């Protein structure tokens, strides 16, 4: 039986995430404001608009499309899935949610010197990242590899128990891992780097979904 994966979205299309999860052998269920349930074996936090900066103790200095209801739902999902030891894959906004959930902060708007390399929220840009020794990404792709990015925010202070698993050459934290939790959190968009959307200028994002599903099956 295929493991059921809950995908938390912002209410728009989740087709790319669904295709990537199902190609990796999962049974994908995408919802806006979902509640955790025992039938789900893993959680995917999808991309979207920005987190309410009040969640990390700041006023709004450039955050877009804040949705407090989605923030609350995804914090509750992380509480439930991580308490149960169920794997979590967090992508783009999800990467930022994980960091804030664990007490970290965000850079609300990347400075002009960094924004062009990361997309600034205006479509994918391609750039190199450097994976940390011993990280999952290094095992999958080697020490340096190309990814896409489409974001105007980034991690600031890292949350409790998190370590940087990859950084861009200009220092943006592109992935984090946590020794205490079955968690992989990434800033880029592997669902747009695989299958029909595989691109010649980046690595195959499908490896991340296959690694996630392998972890789900072992948990």
mmCIF file of N, CA and C in Angstrom, residues 45-144:
data_model
loop_
_atom_site.group_PDB
_atom_site.id
_atom_site.type_symbol
_atom_site.label_atom_id
_atom_site.label_comp_id
_atom_site.label_asym_id
_atom_site.label_seq_id
_atom_site.Cartn_x
_atom_site.Cartn_y
_atom_site.Cartn_z
ATOM 1 N N UNK A 45 4.941 20.374 3.614
ATOM 2 C CA UNK A 45 4.533 21.773 3.704
ATOM 3 C C UNK A 45 4.962 22.458 2.412
ATOM 4 N N UNK A 46 3.980 22.913 1.631
ATOM 5 C CA UNK A 46 4.247 23.465 0.309
ATOM 6 C C UNK A 46 4.607 24.945 0.384
ATOM 7 N N UNK A 47 4.959 25.486 -0.772
ATOM 8 C CA UNK A 47 5.298 26.897 -0.883
ATOM 9 C C UNK A 47 4.072 27.790 -0.810
ATOM 10 N N UNK A 48 4.303 29.095 -0.915
ATOM 11 C CA UNK A 48 3.202 30.042 -0.851
ATOM 12 C C UNK A 48 3.664 31.389 -0.339
ATOM 13 N N UNK A 49 2.701 32.161 0.157
ATOM 14 C CA UNK A 49 3.006 33.499 0.635
ATOM 15 C C UNK A 49 3.636 33.461 2.028
ATOM 16 N N UNK A 50 3.841 34.642 2.585
ATOM 17 C CA UNK A 50 4.713 34.787 3.752
ATOM 18 C C UNK A 50 4.009 34.544 5.091
ATOM 19 N N UNK A 51 4.817 34.218 6.077
ATOM 20 C CA UNK A 51 4.356 34.004 7.449
ATOM 21 C C UNK A 51 4.134 35.356 8.120
ATOM 22 N N UNK A 52 3.162 35.401 9.015
ATOM 23 C CA UNK A 52 2.943 36.605 9.815
ATOM 24 C C UNK A 52 4.200 36.885 10.636
ATOM 25 N N UNK A 53 4.862 38.030 10.430
ATOM 26 C CA UNK A 53 6.098 38.300 11.177
ATOM 27 C C UNK A 53 5.889 38.399 12.696
ATOM 28 N N UNK A 54 4.644 38.577 13.134
ATOM 29 C CA UNK A 54 4.391 38.542 14.577
ATOM 30 C C UNK A 54 4.778 37.193 15.161
ATOM 31 N N UNK A 55 4.778 36.150 14.327
ATOM 32 C CA UNK A 55 5.157 34.806 14.797
ATOM 33 C C UNK A 55 6.615 34.762 15.253
ATOM 34 N N UNK A 56 7.457 35.658 14.730
ATOM 35 C CA UNK A 56 8.849 35.688 15.197
ATOM 36 C C UNK A 56 9.192 37.048 15.815
ATOM 37 N N UNK A 57 8.158 37.716 16.331
ATOM 38 C CA UNK A 57 8.372 38.892 17.162
ATOM 39 C C UNK A 57 8.733 40.164 16.431
ATOM 40 N N UNK A 58 8.322 40.287 15.161
ATOM 41 C CA UNK A 58 8.640 41.487 14.389
ATOM 42 C C UNK A 58 7.382 42.113 13.802
ATOM 43 N N UNK A 59 7.462 43.406 13.508
ATOM 44 C CA UNK A 59 6.439 44.053 12.720
ATOM 45 C C UNK A 59 6.658 43.707 11.248
ATOM 46 N N UNK A 60 5.668 44.002 10.428
ATOM 47 C CA UNK A 60 5.773 43.688 9.005
ATOM 48 C C UNK A 60 6.683 44.708 8.320
ATOM 49 N N UNK A 61 7.810 44.186 7.805
ATOM 50 C CA UNK A 61 8.764 45.024 7.077
ATOM 51 C C UNK A 61 9.021 44.428 5.698
ATOM 52 N N UNK A 62 7.948 44.082 4.987
ATOM 53 C CA UNK A 62 8.117 43.557 3.635
ATOM 54 C C UNK A 62 7.521 42.196 3.402
ATOM 55 N N UNK A 63 6.768 41.640 4.363
ATOM 56 C CA UNK A 63 6.117 40.342 4.160
ATOM 57 C C UNK A 63 4.863 40.524 3.313
ATOM 58 N N UNK A 64 4.583 39.513 2.467
ATOM 59 C CA UNK A 64 3.482 39.585 1.509
ATOM 60 C C UNK A 64 2.447 38.502 1.805
ATOM 61 N N UNK A 65 1.173 38.802 1.543
ATOM 62 C CA UNK A 65 0.123 37.782 1.518
ATOM 63 C C UNK A 65 -0.005 36.994 2.797
ATOM 64 N N UNK A 66 0.169 37.650 3.934
ATOM 65 C CA UNK A 66 0.136 36.966 5.229
ATOM 66 C C UNK A 66 -1.224 36.299 5.437
ATOM 67 N N UNK A 67 -1.206 35.045 5.883
ATOM 68 C CA UNK A 67 -2.418 34.255 6.119
ATOM 69 C C UNK A 67 -2.313 33.613 7.502
ATOM 70 N N UNK A 68 -2.757 34.303 8.556
ATOM 71 C CA UNK A 68 -2.614 33.764 9.918
ATOM 72 C C UNK A 68 -3.278 32.408 10.107
ATOM 73 N N UNK A 69 -4.386 32.155 9.406
ATOM 74 C CA UNK A 69 -5.049 30.858 9.548
ATOM 75 C C UNK A 69 -4.153 29.730 9.033
ATOM 76 N N UNK A 70 -3.461 29.969 7.916
ATOM 77 C CA UNK A 70 -2.550 28.936 7.401
ATOM 78 C C UNK A 70 -1.373 28.757 8.351
ATOM 79 N N UNK A 71 -0.846 29.848 8.881
ATOM 80 C CA UNK A 71 0.247 29.734 9.852
ATOM 81 C C UNK A 71 -0.167 28.839 11.010
ATOM 82 N N UNK A 72 -1.344 29.096 11.574
ATOM 83 C CA UNK A 72 -1.805 28.331 12.737
ATOM 84 C C UNK A 72 -1.993 26.859 12.380
ATOM 85 N N UNK A 73 -2.578 26.595 11.206
ATOM 86 C CA UNK A 73 -2.799 25.210 10.798
ATOM 87 C C UNK A 73 -1.476 24.470 10.620
ATOM 88 N N UNK A 74 -0.483 25.127 10.030
ATOM 89 C CA UNK A 74 0.779 24.436 9.766
ATOM 90 C C UNK A 74 1.615 24.283 11.022
ATOM 91 N N UNK A 75 1.522 25.203 11.954
ATOM 92 C CA UNK A 75 2.183 25.003 13.249
ATOM 93 C C UNK A 75 1.564 23.797 13.958
ATOM 94 N N UNK A 76 0.240 23.660 13.887
ATOM 95 C CA UNK A 76 -0.425 22.514 14.517
ATOM 96 C C UNK A 76 -0.038 21.202 13.831
ATOM 97 N N UNK A 77 0.097 21.244 12.507
ATOM 98 C CA UNK A 77 0.546 20.050 11.790
ATOM 99 C C UNK A 77 1.944 19.639 12.227
ATOM 100 N N UNK A 78 2.846 20.598 12.346
ATOM 101 C CA UNK A 78 4.204 20.280 12.787
ATOM 102 C C UNK A 78 4.191 19.732 14.208
ATOM 103 N N UNK A 79 3.389 20.316 15.083
ATOM 104 C CA UNK A 79 3.262 19.780 16.442
ATOM 105 C C UNK A 79 2.885 18.299 16.400
ATOM 106 N N UNK A 80 1.872 17.977 15.609
ATOM 107 C CA UNK A 80 1.334 16.620 15.596
ATOM 108 C C UNK A 80 2.268 15.627 14.915
ATOM 109 N N UNK A 81 2.751 15.971 13.715
ATOM 110 C CA UNK A 81 3.579 15.019 12.973
ATOM 111 C C UNK A 81 4.915 14.799 13.671
ATOM 112 N N UNK A 82 5.527 15.863 14.172
ATOM 113 C CA UNK A 82 6.823 15.693 14.829
ATOM 114 C C UNK A 82 6.680 14.978 16.168
ATOM 115 N N UNK A 83 5.595 15.223 16.897
ATOM 116 C CA UNK A 83 5.369 14.491 18.145
ATOM 117 C C UNK A 83 5.208 12.996 17.877
ATOM 118 N N UNK A 84 4.631 12.654 16.723
ATOM 119 C CA UNK A 84 4.439 11.252 16.357
ATOM 120 C C UNK A 84 5.654 10.647 15.672
ATOM 121 N N UNK A 85 6.700 11.457 15.443
ATOM 122 C CA UNK A 85 7.898 10.957 14.773
ATOM 123 C C UNK A 85 7.700 10.678 13.299
ATOM 124 N N UNK A 86 6.708 11.341 12.675
ATOM 125 C CA UNK A 86 6.443 11.117 11.255
ATOM 126 C C UNK A 86 7.230 12.122 10.410
ATOM 127 N N UNK A 87 7.795 11.690 9.297
ATOM 128 C CA UNK A 87 8.664 12.567 8.497
ATOM 129 C C UNK A 87 7.952 13.777 7.905
ATOM 130 N N UNK A 88 8.722 14.853 7.788
ATOM 131 C CA UNK A 88 8.232 16.115 7.231
ATOM 132 C C UNK A 88 9.204 16.577 6.140
ATOM 133 N N UNK A 89 8.647 16.945 4.995
ATOM 134 C CA UNK A 89 9.399 17.608 3.928
ATOM 135 C C UNK A 89 8.816 19.004 3.783
ATOM 136 N N UNK A 90 9.636 20.024 3.964
ATOM 137 C CA UNK A 90 9.178 21.410 3.913
ATOM 138 C C UNK A 90 9.868 22.128 2.765
ATOM 139 N N UNK A 91 9.086 22.825 1.951
ATOM 140 C CA UNK A 91 9.587 23.444 0.722
ATOM 141 C C UNK A 91 9.240 24.932 0.708
ATOM 142 N N UNK A 92 10.235 25.775 0.464
ATOM 143 C CA UNK A 92 10.102 27.224 0.289
ATOM 144 C C UNK A 92 9.407 27.867 1.493
ATOM 145 N N UNK A 93 8.139 28.275 1.381
ATOM 146 C CA UNK A 93 7.438 28.791 2.553
ATOM 147 C C UNK A 93 7.500 27.780 3.704
ATOM 148 N N UNK A 94 7.327 26.488 3.369
ATOM 149 C CA UNK A 94 7.372 25.464 4.411
ATOM 150 C C UNK A 94 8.694 25.460 5.158
ATOM 151 N N UNK A 95 9.773 25.674 4.443
ATOM 152 C CA UNK A 95 11.118 25.791 5.020
ATOM 153 C C UNK A 95 11.150 26.923 6.049
ATOM 154 N N UNK A 96 10.506 28.014 5.724
ATOM 155 C CA UNK A 96 10.470 29.159 6.624
ATOM 156 C C UNK A 96 9.551 28.900 7.810
ATOM 157 N N UNK A 97 8.436 28.198 7.568
ATOM 158 C CA UNK A 97 7.524 27.842 8.657
ATOM 159 C C UNK A 97 8.243 26.974 9.687
ATOM 160 N N UNK A 98 8.983 25.982 9.220
ATOM 161 C CA UNK A 98 9.721 25.103 10.129
ATOM 162 C C UNK A 98 10.668 25.908 11.008
ATOM 163 N N UNK A 99 11.399 26.821 10.399
ATOM 164 C CA UNK A 99 12.365 27.598 11.170
ATOM 165 C C UNK A 99 11.678 28.448 12.238
ATOM 166 N N UNK A 100 10.585 29.094 11.883
ATOM 167 C CA UNK A 100 9.867 29.930 12.852
ATOM 168 C C UNK A 100 9.206 29.062 13.919
ATOM 169 N N UNK A 101 8.652 27.930 13.528
ATOM 170 C CA UNK A 101 8.042 26.997 14.492
ATOM 171 C C UNK A 101 9.045 26.588 15.569
ATOM 172 N N UNK A 102 10.303 26.462 15.194
ATOM 173 C CA UNK A 102 11.342 26.072 16.151
ATOM 174 C C UNK A 102 12.030 27.280 16.794
ATOM 175 N N UNK A 103 11.418 28.447 16.686
ATOM 176 C CA UNK A 103 11.923 29.625 17.390
ATOM 177 C C UNK A 103 12.887 30.482 16.615
ATOM 178 N N UNK A 104 13.061 30.218 15.326
ATOM 179 C CA UNK A 104 13.965 31.012 14.512
ATOM 180 C C UNK A 104 13.282 32.243 13.940
ATOM 181 N N UNK A 105 14.014 32.982 13.130
ATOM 182 C CA UNK A 105 13.493 34.210 12.537
ATOM 183 C C UNK A 105 13.712 34.182 11.031
ATOM 184 N N UNK A 106 13.146 35.189 10.366
ATOM 185 C CA UNK A 106 13.275 35.312 8.912
ATOM 186 C C UNK A 106 13.832 36.674 8.538
ATOM 187 N N UNK A 107 14.517 36.708 7.400
ATOM 188 C CA UNK A 107 14.827 37.967 6.723
ATOM 189 C C UNK A 107 13.592 38.263 5.880
ATOM 190 N N UNK A 108 12.856 39.323 6.205
ATOM 191 C CA UNK A 108 11.553 39.538 5.576
ATOM 192 C C UNK A 108 11.642 39.941 4.105
ATOM 193 N N UNK A 109 12.729 40.560 3.706
ATOM 194 C CA UNK A 109 12.888 40.932 2.304
ATOM 195 C C UNK A 109 14.383 40.958 2.002
ATOM 196 N N UNK A 110 14.817 40.078 1.113
ATOM 197 C CA UNK A 110 16.245 40.003 0.820
ATOM 198 C C UNK A 110 16.757 41.332 0.274
ATOM 199 N N UNK A 111 17.960 41.730 0.660
ATOM 200 C CA UNK A 111 18.509 42.987 0.143
ATOM 201 C C UNK A 111 18.737 42.912 -1.363
ATOM 202 N N UNK A 112 18.795 44.062 -2.017
ATOM 203 C CA UNK A 112 18.921 44.075 -3.480
ATOM 204 C C UNK A 112 20.099 43.271 -4.014
ATOM 205 N N UNK A 113 21.176 43.193 -3.252
ATOM 206 C CA UNK A 113 22.342 42.455 -3.733
ATOM 207 C C UNK A 113 22.081 40.957 -3.827
ATOM 208 N N UNK A 114 21.129 40.434 -3.022
ATOM 209 C CA UNK A 114 20.847 39.004 -3.016
ATOM 210 C C UNK A 114 19.621 38.637 -3.834
ATOM 211 N N UNK A 115 18.640 39.523 -3.881
ATOM 212 C CA UNK A 115 17.361 39.180 -4.500
ATOM 213 C C UNK A 115 17.477 38.677 -5.944
ATOM 214 N N UNK A 116 18.323 39.280 -6.806
ATOM 215 C CA UNK A 116 18.348 38.799 -8.200
ATOM 216 C C UNK A 116 18.713 37.329 -8.341
ATOM 217 N N UNK A 117 19.561 36.804 -7.476
ATOM 218 C CA UNK A 117 19.983 35.405 -7.588
ATOM 219 C C UNK A 117 18.920 34.444 -7.098
ATOM 220 N N UNK A 118 17.972 34.923 -6.305
ATOM 221 C CA UNK A 118 17.003 34.029 -5.671
ATOM 222 C C UNK A 118 15.596 34.206 -6.209
ATOM 223 N N UNK A 119 15.389 35.122 -7.102
ATOM 224 C CA UNK A 119 14.104 35.260 -7.765
ATOM 225 C C UNK A 119 13.247 36.372 -7.237
ATOM 226 N N UNK A 120 13.434 36.734 -5.953
ATOM 227 C CA UNK A 120 12.637 37.796 -5.383
ATOM 228 C C UNK A 120 11.147 37.540 -5.449
ATOM 229 N N UNK A 121 10.746 36.273 -5.569
ATOM 230 C CA UNK A 121 9.337 35.947 -5.686
ATOM 231 C C UNK A 121 8.788 36.087 -7.090
ATOM 232 N N UNK A 122 9.642 36.403 -8.072
ATOM 233 C CA UNK A 122 9.182 36.678 -9.440
ATOM 234 C C UNK A 122 9.669 35.622 -10.425
ATOM 235 N N UNK A 123 9.447 34.364 -10.122
ATOM 236 C CA UNK A 123 9.834 33.296 -11.042
ATOM 237 C C UNK A 123 11.179 32.694 -10.697
ATOM 238 N N UNK A 124 11.415 31.492 -11.226
ATOM 239 C CA UNK A 124 12.606 30.734 -10.872
ATOM 240 C C UNK A 124 13.886 31.375 -11.401
ATOM 241 N N UNK A 125 14.878 31.397 -10.536
ATOM 242 C CA UNK A 125 16.259 31.687 -10.925
ATOM 243 C C UNK A 125 17.087 30.446 -10.578
ATOM 244 N N UNK A 126 18.158 30.243 -11.302
ATOM 245 C CA UNK A 126 19.033 29.092 -11.065
ATOM 246 C C UNK A 126 20.342 29.573 -10.469
ATOM 247 N N UNK A 127 20.804 28.878 -9.440
ATOM 248 C CA UNK A 127 22.068 29.234 -8.798
ATOM 249 C C UNK A 127 22.652 27.995 -8.140
ATOM 250 N N UNK A 128 23.899 28.078 -7.727
ATOM 251 C CA UNK A 128 24.589 26.960 -7.089
ATOM 252 C C UNK A 128 24.374 26.983 -5.586
ATOM 253 N N UNK A 129 24.316 25.780 -5.002
ATOM 254 C CA UNK A 129 24.326 25.655 -3.551
ATOM 255 C C UNK A 129 25.451 24.717 -3.147
ATOM 256 N N UNK A 130 25.882 24.885 -1.917
ATOM 257 C CA UNK A 130 26.969 24.076 -1.355
ATOM 258 C C UNK A 130 26.387 23.261 -0.214
ATOM 259 N N UNK A 131 26.426 21.947 -0.338
ATOM 260 C CA UNK A 131 25.846 21.059 0.666
ATOM 261 C C UNK A 131 26.856 20.754 1.765
ATOM 262 N N UNK A 132 26.363 20.703 3.001
ATOM 263 C CA UNK A 132 27.219 20.424 4.147
ATOM 264 C C UNK A 132 27.640 18.962 4.169
ATOM 265 N N UNK A 133 28.821 18.725 4.689
ATOM 266 C CA UNK A 133 29.336 17.361 4.859
ATOM 267 C C UNK A 133 28.343 16.553 5.696
ATOM 268 N N UNK A 134 28.011 15.346 5.234
ATOM 269 C CA UNK A 134 27.125 14.461 5.977
ATOM 270 C C UNK A 134 25.644 14.708 5.772
ATOM 271 N N UNK A 135 25.269 15.725 5.010
ATOM 272 C CA UNK A 135 23.853 16.039 4.807
ATOM 273 C C UNK A 135 23.236 15.111 3.759
ATOM 274 N N UNK A 136 21.912 15.007 3.814
ATOM 275 C CA UNK A 136 21.206 14.218 2.806
ATOM 276 C C UNK A 136 21.442 14.785 1.408
ATOM 277 N N UNK A 137 21.396 16.094 1.277
ATOM 278 C CA UNK A 137 21.581 16.690 -0.045
ATOM 279 C C UNK A 137 22.957 16.381 -0.615
ATOM 280 N N UNK A 138 23.958 16.337 0.244
ATOM 281 C CA UNK A 138 25.300 15.995 -0.248
ATOM 282 C C UNK A 138 25.341 14.547 -0.723
ATOM 283 N N UNK A 139 24.641 13.669 -0.018
ATOM 284 C CA UNK A 139 24.601 12.268 -0.447
ATOM 285 C C UNK A 139 23.853 12.130 -1.773
ATOM 286 N N UNK A 140 22.830 12.937 -1.964
ATOM 287 C CA UNK A 140 22.052 12.843 -3.198
ATOM 288 C C UNK A 140 22.735 13.477 -4.391
ATOM 289 N N UNK A 141 23.383 14.623 -4.182
ATOM 290 C CA UNK A 141 23.824 15.449 -5.308
ATOM 291 C C UNK A 141 25.303 15.815 -5.311
ATOM 292 N N UNK A 142 26.025 15.503 -4.245
ATOM 293 C CA UNK A 142 27.414 15.913 -4.179
ATOM 294 C C UNK A 142 27.570 17.258 -3.485
ATOM 295 N N UNK A 143 28.800 17.794 -3.432
ATOM 296 C CA UNK A 143 29.064 18.988 -2.628
ATOM 297 C C UNK A 143 28.524 20.288 -3.208
ATOM 298 N N UNK A 144 28.472 20.414 -4.531
ATOM 299 C CA UNK A 144 28.004 21.657 -5.161
ATOM 300 C C UNK A 144 27.075 21.282 -6.319
#
